[in-house]
Amino acid sequence: MESTMFSNFIVALSAVVPMFCLMSIGAFVKYKKWLSDEELNHMNRMVFRIFFCCMMFHSIYTTDLAATFRPKLMLFGACGVLAVFFLSMLIVPKIEKENRRRGVIVQAIFRSNFVLMGIPIVANIFGDENIAVSTMMIAVIVPIYNILAVFDLETFRGGKFALIPILKGVLKNPMILGAIAGAIFLNLGIHVPEPILKPVGQISAATTPVALIILGASFKLGSTHEHRKQLSGAVFGRLILVPSIMLTAAIFLGFRGLDFVTLIAIFASPCAVVSFAMAQQMGGDADLAGNCVVFTSALSCLTIFCWILLFKTLGIF
């Protein structure tokens, strides 16, 4: 019994320690001022436009679609995100009276950092060779996040929601473009020569470490005294309430193993980093949005560890 508990503890630890180490390296880089804010922005843009595109292409092109295609998982993931969003849109306005904060809190609760911090969870537990299922979920979850985030922030600032421009923006997303290209090349049997595929694979392998280091170096801790209550609610909703409800539902619906850990990656990950930039651009409370990213990212190393240890002990994966 003790050996089983210790084994489960090691699995949970191995899922979060690599992420914590990489983000700590980024924080150290920031502390030493080896990279300026402008240089970090350029690197972040490069990772988003090139590295993630290569990761999506390589992951889908080199996988067996028949073995990794999970319609039930995709449906649950999409419906789960929609359910969390609409419940948040109903509940948050009853608690928070200020529109600038309503949109930010809703986005913090429903929109996770699935790509940056979710995929590594799966990779650390099952290995890099088994992330294809999780990577394919990006093509489902990310467009939904983008559309709902704009709808949320526009609603609370009294703006106009325009679906067509948003969909055009989604289709220009490098991750979506990489996924589409990978699916086309795979289904049409287009052979990518090894001298080209190899560097694409190397960039794909470097994506997560580089992105997490940049994330750690990008954190900025703002003042919390004006919105401590709102921040606490957003952190609790994102890291405790949402995963407890959605993962319990997933267990009852029969999700196990790799599929279940993918759902942990979606519903237990911290707030998406991009939520800060969107709040800033769309009239939301940017200070609150930034603190939601910082605090959920820092605390998620502990909460994700606890979720993984719990469900590993229960034998869910």
C-alpha positions as semicolon CSV with decimal commas, in nm:
position;residue;x (nm);y (nm);z (nm)
1;M;0,000;0,000;0,000
2;E;0,279;0,241;0,096
3;S;0,472;0,162;-0,221
4;T;0,159;0,232;-0,429
5;M;0,105;0,567;-0,257
6;F;0,471;0,656;-0,306
7;S;0,445;0,559;-0,674
8;N;0,136;0,779;-0,717
9;F;0,317;1,064;-0,539
10;I;0,611;1,034;-0,782
11;V;0,378;1,038;-1,084
12;A;0,209;1,357;-0,957
13;L;0,543;1,513;-0,875
14;S;0,689;1,428;-1,216
15;A;0,393;1,601;-1,383
16;V;0,450;1,941;-1,223
17;V;0,821;1,963;-1,127
18;P;0,949;2,000;-1,487
19;M;0,703;2,288;-1,546
20;F;0,800;2,453;-1,219
21;C;1,172;2,423;-1,303
22;L;1,132;2,576;-1,650
23;M;0,920;2,865;-1,520
24;S;1,175;2,918;-1,241
25;I;1,450;2,947;-1,502
26;G;1,241;3,215;-1,672
27;A;1,192;3,396;-1,340
28;F;1,569;3,384;-1,284
29;V;1,629;3,529;-1,631
30;K;1,390;3,812;-1,542
31;Y;1,562;3,866;-1,207
32;K;1,905;3,890;-1,374
33;K;1,756;4,121;-1,642
34;W;1,914;3,917;-1,921
35;L;1,614;3,988;-2,144
36;S;1,423;4,313;-2,171
37;D;1,044;4,328;-2,192
38;E;1,070;4,410;-2,563
39;E;1,298;4,111;-2,627
40;L;1,058;3,884;-2,437
41;N;0,768;4,011;-2,650
42;H;0,964;3,933;-2,967
43;M;1,052;3,584;-2,841
44;N;0,694;3,523;-2,736
45;R;0,574;3,623;-3,082
46;M;0,829;3,389;-3,243
47;V;0,723;3,095;-3,026
48;F;0,356;3,158;-3,097
49;R;0,391;3,203;-3,474
50;I;0,663;2,949;-3,555
51;F;0,715;2,700;-3,272
52;F;0,347;2,627;-3,202
53;C;0,273;2,601;-3,573
54;C;0,553;2,345;-3,613
55;M;0,438;2,156;-3,302
56;M;0,083;2,124;-3,432
57;F;0,197;2,022;-3,780
58;H;0,448;1,764;-3,658
59;S;0,217;1,616;-3,395
60;I;-0,068;1,559;-3,639
61;Y;0,143;1,464;-3,943
62;T;0,334;1,194;-3,753
63;T;0,035;1,042;-3,573
64;D;-0,215;0,769;-3,654
65;L;-0,540;0,963;-3,683
66;A;-0,751;0,650;-3,652
67;A;-0,590;0,571;-3,317
68;T;-0,594;0,926;-3,177
69;F;-0,929;1,057;-3,302
70;R;-1,158;1,088;-2,998
71;P;-1,500;1,228;-3,092
72;K;-1,641;1,166;-2,741
73;L;-1,347;1,347;-2,580
74;M;-1,374;1,637;-2,824
75;L;-1,747;1,670;-2,762
76;F;-1,708;1,661;-2,383
77;G;-1,422;1,912;-2,392
78;A;-1,616;2,155;-2,611
79;C;-1,943;2,119;-2,417
80;G;-1,757;2,145;-2,087
81;V;-1,593;2,475;-2,182
82;L;-1,928;2,611;-2,306
83;A;-2,103;2,502;-1,986
84;V;-1,840;2,669;-1,764
85;F;-1,861;2,985;-1,975
86;F;-2,240;3,021;-1,965
87;L;-2,259;2,940;-1,592
88;S;-1,991;3,202;-1,527
89;M;-2,181;3,457;-1,737
90;L;-2,487;3,393;-1,519
91;I;-2,322;3,384;-1,177
92;V;-2,040;3,643;-1,193
93;P;-2,266;3,946;-1,266
94;K;-2,470;3,861;-0,954
95;I;-2,156;3,881;-0,740
96;E;-1,951;4,154;-0,910
97;K;-2,113;4,488;-0,997
98;E;-1,837;4,647;-1,205
99;N;-1,842;4,557;-1,577
100;R;-1,467;4,604;-1,622
101;R;-1,410;4,325;-1,372
102;R;-1,700;4,100;-1,471
103;G;-1,555;4,016;-1,811
104;V;-1,208;3,957;-1,666
105;I;-1,336;3,721;-1,394
106;V;-1,548;3,523;-1,642
107;Q;-1,252;3,484;-1,877
108;A;-1,021;3,381;-1,591
109;I;-1,264;3,108;-1,486
110;F;-1,347;2,950;-1,823
111;R;-1,027;3,003;-2,025
112;S;-0,730;2,788;-1,925
113;N;-0,367;2,792;-2,034
114;F;-0,420;2,449;-2,190
115;V;-0,156;2,487;-2,460
116;L;0,132;2,617;-2,248
117;M;0,075;2,431;-1,922
118;G;-0,176;2,159;-2,011
119;I;0,013;1,975;-2,283
120;P;0,328;1,940;-2,064
121;I;0,119;1,763;-1,798
122;V;0,027;1,492;-2,048
123;A;0,382;1,474;-2,183
124;N;0,535;1,445;-1,836
125;I;0,304;1,157;-1,741
126;F;0,271;0,961;-2,067
127;G;0,576;1,078;-2,265
128;D;0,613;1,311;-2,563
129;E;0,514;1,032;-2,801
130;N;0,161;1,026;-2,653
131;I;0,062;1,392;-2,677
132;A;-0,113;1,359;-3,016
133;V;-0,457;1,323;-2,855
134;S;-0,403;1,632;-2,641
135;T;-0,256;1,827;-2,932
136;M;-0,560;1,749;-3,147
137;M;-0,780;1,894;-2,872
138;I;-0,610;2,230;-2,932
139;A;-0,787;2,251;-3,268
140;V;-1,120;2,216;-3,084
141;I;-1,064;2,410;-2,762
142;V;-0,859;2,712;-2,878
143;P;-1,115;2,841;-3,135
144;I;-1,391;2,811;-2,872
145;Y;-1,179;3,001;-2,620
146;N;-1,111;3,280;-2,870
147;I;-1,474;3,324;-2,971
148;L;-1,613;3,310;-2,616
149;A;-1,347;3,549;-2,480
150;V;-1,440;3,817;-2,735
151;F;-1,811;3,762;-2,670
152;D;-1,750;3,791;-2,295
153;L;-1,540;4,110;-2,301
154;E;-1,755;4,279;-2,567
155;T;-2,071;4,203;-2,369
156;F;-1,947;4,369;-2,052
157;R;-1,807;4,676;-2,225
158;G;-2,126;4,721;-2,429
159;G;-1,955;4,656;-2,761
160;K;-2,071;4,472;-3,070
161;F;-1,992;4,103;-3,115
162;A;-1,890;4,025;-3,477
163;L;-1,857;3,651;-3,539
164;I;-1,716;3,656;-3,895
165;P;-1,405;3,866;-3,814
166;I;-1,342;3,646;-3,510
167;L;-1,363;3,329;-3,720
168;K;-1,123;3,482;-3,973
169;G;-0,884;3,557;-3,689
170;V;-0,914;3,200;-3,560
171;L;-0,829;3,061;-3,903
172;K;-0,516;3,280;-3,908
173;N;-0,402;3,142;-3,572
174;P;-0,063;2,968;-3,631
175;M;-0,168;2,667;-3,420
176;I;-0,483;2,619;-3,627
177;L;-0,289;2,669;-3,951
178;G;-0,033;2,409;-3,839
179;A;-0,309;2,163;-3,749
180;I;-0,485;2,213;-4,083
181;A;-0,160;2,174;-4,278
182;G;-0,067;1,859;-4,084
183;A;-0,410;1,703;-4,144
184;I;-0,398;1,786;-4,518
185;F;-0,048;1,643;-4,564
186;L;-0,139;1,330;-4,367
187;N;-0,472;1,260;-4,538
188;L;-0,342;1,330;-4,888
189;G;-0,032;1,118;-4,829
190;I;0,206;1,404;-4,908
191;H;0,555;1,295;-4,810
192;V;0,769;1,544;-4,621
193;P;1,140;1,468;-4,680
194;E;1,333;1,371;-4,368
195;P;1,580;1,666;-4,394
196;I;1,275;1,897;-4,360
197;L;1,070;1,690;-4,116
198;K;1,362;1,649;-3,875
199;P;1,413;2,022;-3,799
200;V;1,035;2,066;-3,775
201;G;1,037;1,787;-3,514
202;Q;1,325;1,951;-3,329
203;I;1,138;2,283;-3,317
204;S;0,828;2,095;-3,200
205;A;1,026;1,933;-2,915
206;A;1,164;2,271;-2,808
207;T;0,826;2,446;-2,805
208;T;0,711;2,363;-2,453
209;P;1,044;2,426;-2,272
210;V;1,103;2,759;-2,448
211;A;0,740;2,870;-2,399
212;L;0,747;2,790;-2,026
213;I;1,077;2,974;-1,976
214;I;0,934;3,280;-2,151
215;L;0,618;3,250;-1,940
216;G;0,824;3,250;-1,621
217;A;1,020;3,553;-1,741
218;S;0,704;3,743;-1,836
219;F;0,530;3,740;-1,498
220;K;0,460;4,080;-1,346
221;L;0,306;4,101;-1,000
222;G;0,071;4,396;-0,970
223;S;-0,100;4,545;-0,668
224;T;-0,386;4,333;-0,533
225;H;-0,537;4,550;-0,258
226;E;-0,809;4,695;-0,484
227;H;-0,937;4,362;-0,611
228;R;-0,834;4,099;-0,356
229;K;-1,185;3,955;-0,327
230;Q;-1,232;3,934;-0,706
231;L;-0,887;3,778;-0,750
232;S;-0,957;3,517;-0,482
233;G;-1,286;3,425;-0,648
234;A;-1,127;3,392;-0,991
235;V;-0,840;3,179;-0,858
236;F;-1,078;2,953;-0,663
237;G;-1,308;2,917;-0,964
238;R;-1,027;2,839;-1,208
239;L;-0,817;2,600;-0,997
240;I;-1,068;2,435;-0,761
241;L;-1,432;2,474;-0,863
242;V;-1,410;2,416;-1,239
243;P;-1,186;2,105;-1,221
244;S;-1,384;1,954;-0,934
245;I;-1,711;1,976;-1,129
246;M;-1,585;1,891;-1,478
247;L;-1,349;1,610;-1,376
248;T;-1,617;1,450;-1,157
249;A;-1,852;1,459;-1,456
250;A;-1,579;1,307;-1,673
251;I;-1,536;1,015;-1,431
252;F;-1,909;0,938;-1,436
253;L;-1,906;0,948;-1,817
254;G;-1,632;0,687;-1,826
255;F;-1,321;0,885;-1,925
256;R;-1,002;0,714;-1,813
257;G;-0,628;0,706;-1,881
258;L;-0,481;0,944;-2,138
259;D;-0,822;1,093;-2,219
260;F;-0,885;1,180;-1,855
261;V;-0,541;1,340;-1,809
262;T;-0,612;1,547;-2,121
263;L;-0,925;1,676;-1,945
264;I;-0,715;1,758;-1,637
265;A;-0,491;1,957;-1,871
266;I;-0,792;2,150;-2,005
267;F;-0,993;2,212;-1,689
268;A;-0,724;2,230;-1,415
269;S;-0,469;2,451;-1,593
270;P;-0,425;2,817;-1,485
271;C;-0,563;3,123;-1,665
272;A;-0,448;3,176;-2,021
273;V;-0,166;3,430;-2,054
274;V;-0,339;3,591;-2,352
275;S;-0,634;3,686;-2,129
276;F;-0,427;3,975;-1,989
277;A;-0,359;4,120;-2,335
278;M;-0,724;4,083;-2,437
279;A;-0,849;4,253;-2,121
280;Q;-0,603;4,536;-2,181
281;Q;-0,719;4,584;-2,541
282;M;-1,092;4,548;-2,476
283;G;-1,155;4,772;-2,178
284;G;-1,129;4,514;-1,900
285;D;-0,948;4,553;-1,569
286;A;-0,595;4,473;-1,690
287;D;-0,442;4,472;-1,338
288;L;-0,693;4,211;-1,222
289;A;-0,640;4,007;-1,541
290;G;-0,262;4,013;-1,497
291;N;-0,283;3,904;-1,135
292;C;-0,522;3,622;-1,228
293;V;-0,257;3,489;-1,468
294;V;0,028;3,524;-1,217
295;F;-0,151;3,378;-0,913
296;T;-0,324;3,089;-1,093
297;S;0,000;2,997;-1,272
298;A;0,198;2,996;-0,947
299;L;-0,065;2,812;-0,742
300;S;-0,149;2,564;-1,020
301;C;0,178;2,379;-0,958
302;L;0,030;2,282;-0,619
303;T;-0,333;2,228;-0,726
304;I;-0,244;2,026;-1,038
305;F;-0,015;1,810;-0,823
306;C;-0,306;1,747;-0,584
307;W;-0,554;1,668;-0,864
308;I;-0,313;1,424;-1,030
309;L;-0,226;1,257;-0,700
310;L;-0,596;1,223;-0,612
311;F;-0,706;1,072;-0,943
312;K;-0,396;0,851;-0,973
313;T;-0,470;0,715;-0,624
314;L;-0,832;0,652;-0,727
315;G;-0,705;0,457;-1,030
316;I;-0,863;0,684;-1,290
317;F;-0,545;0,673;-1,499
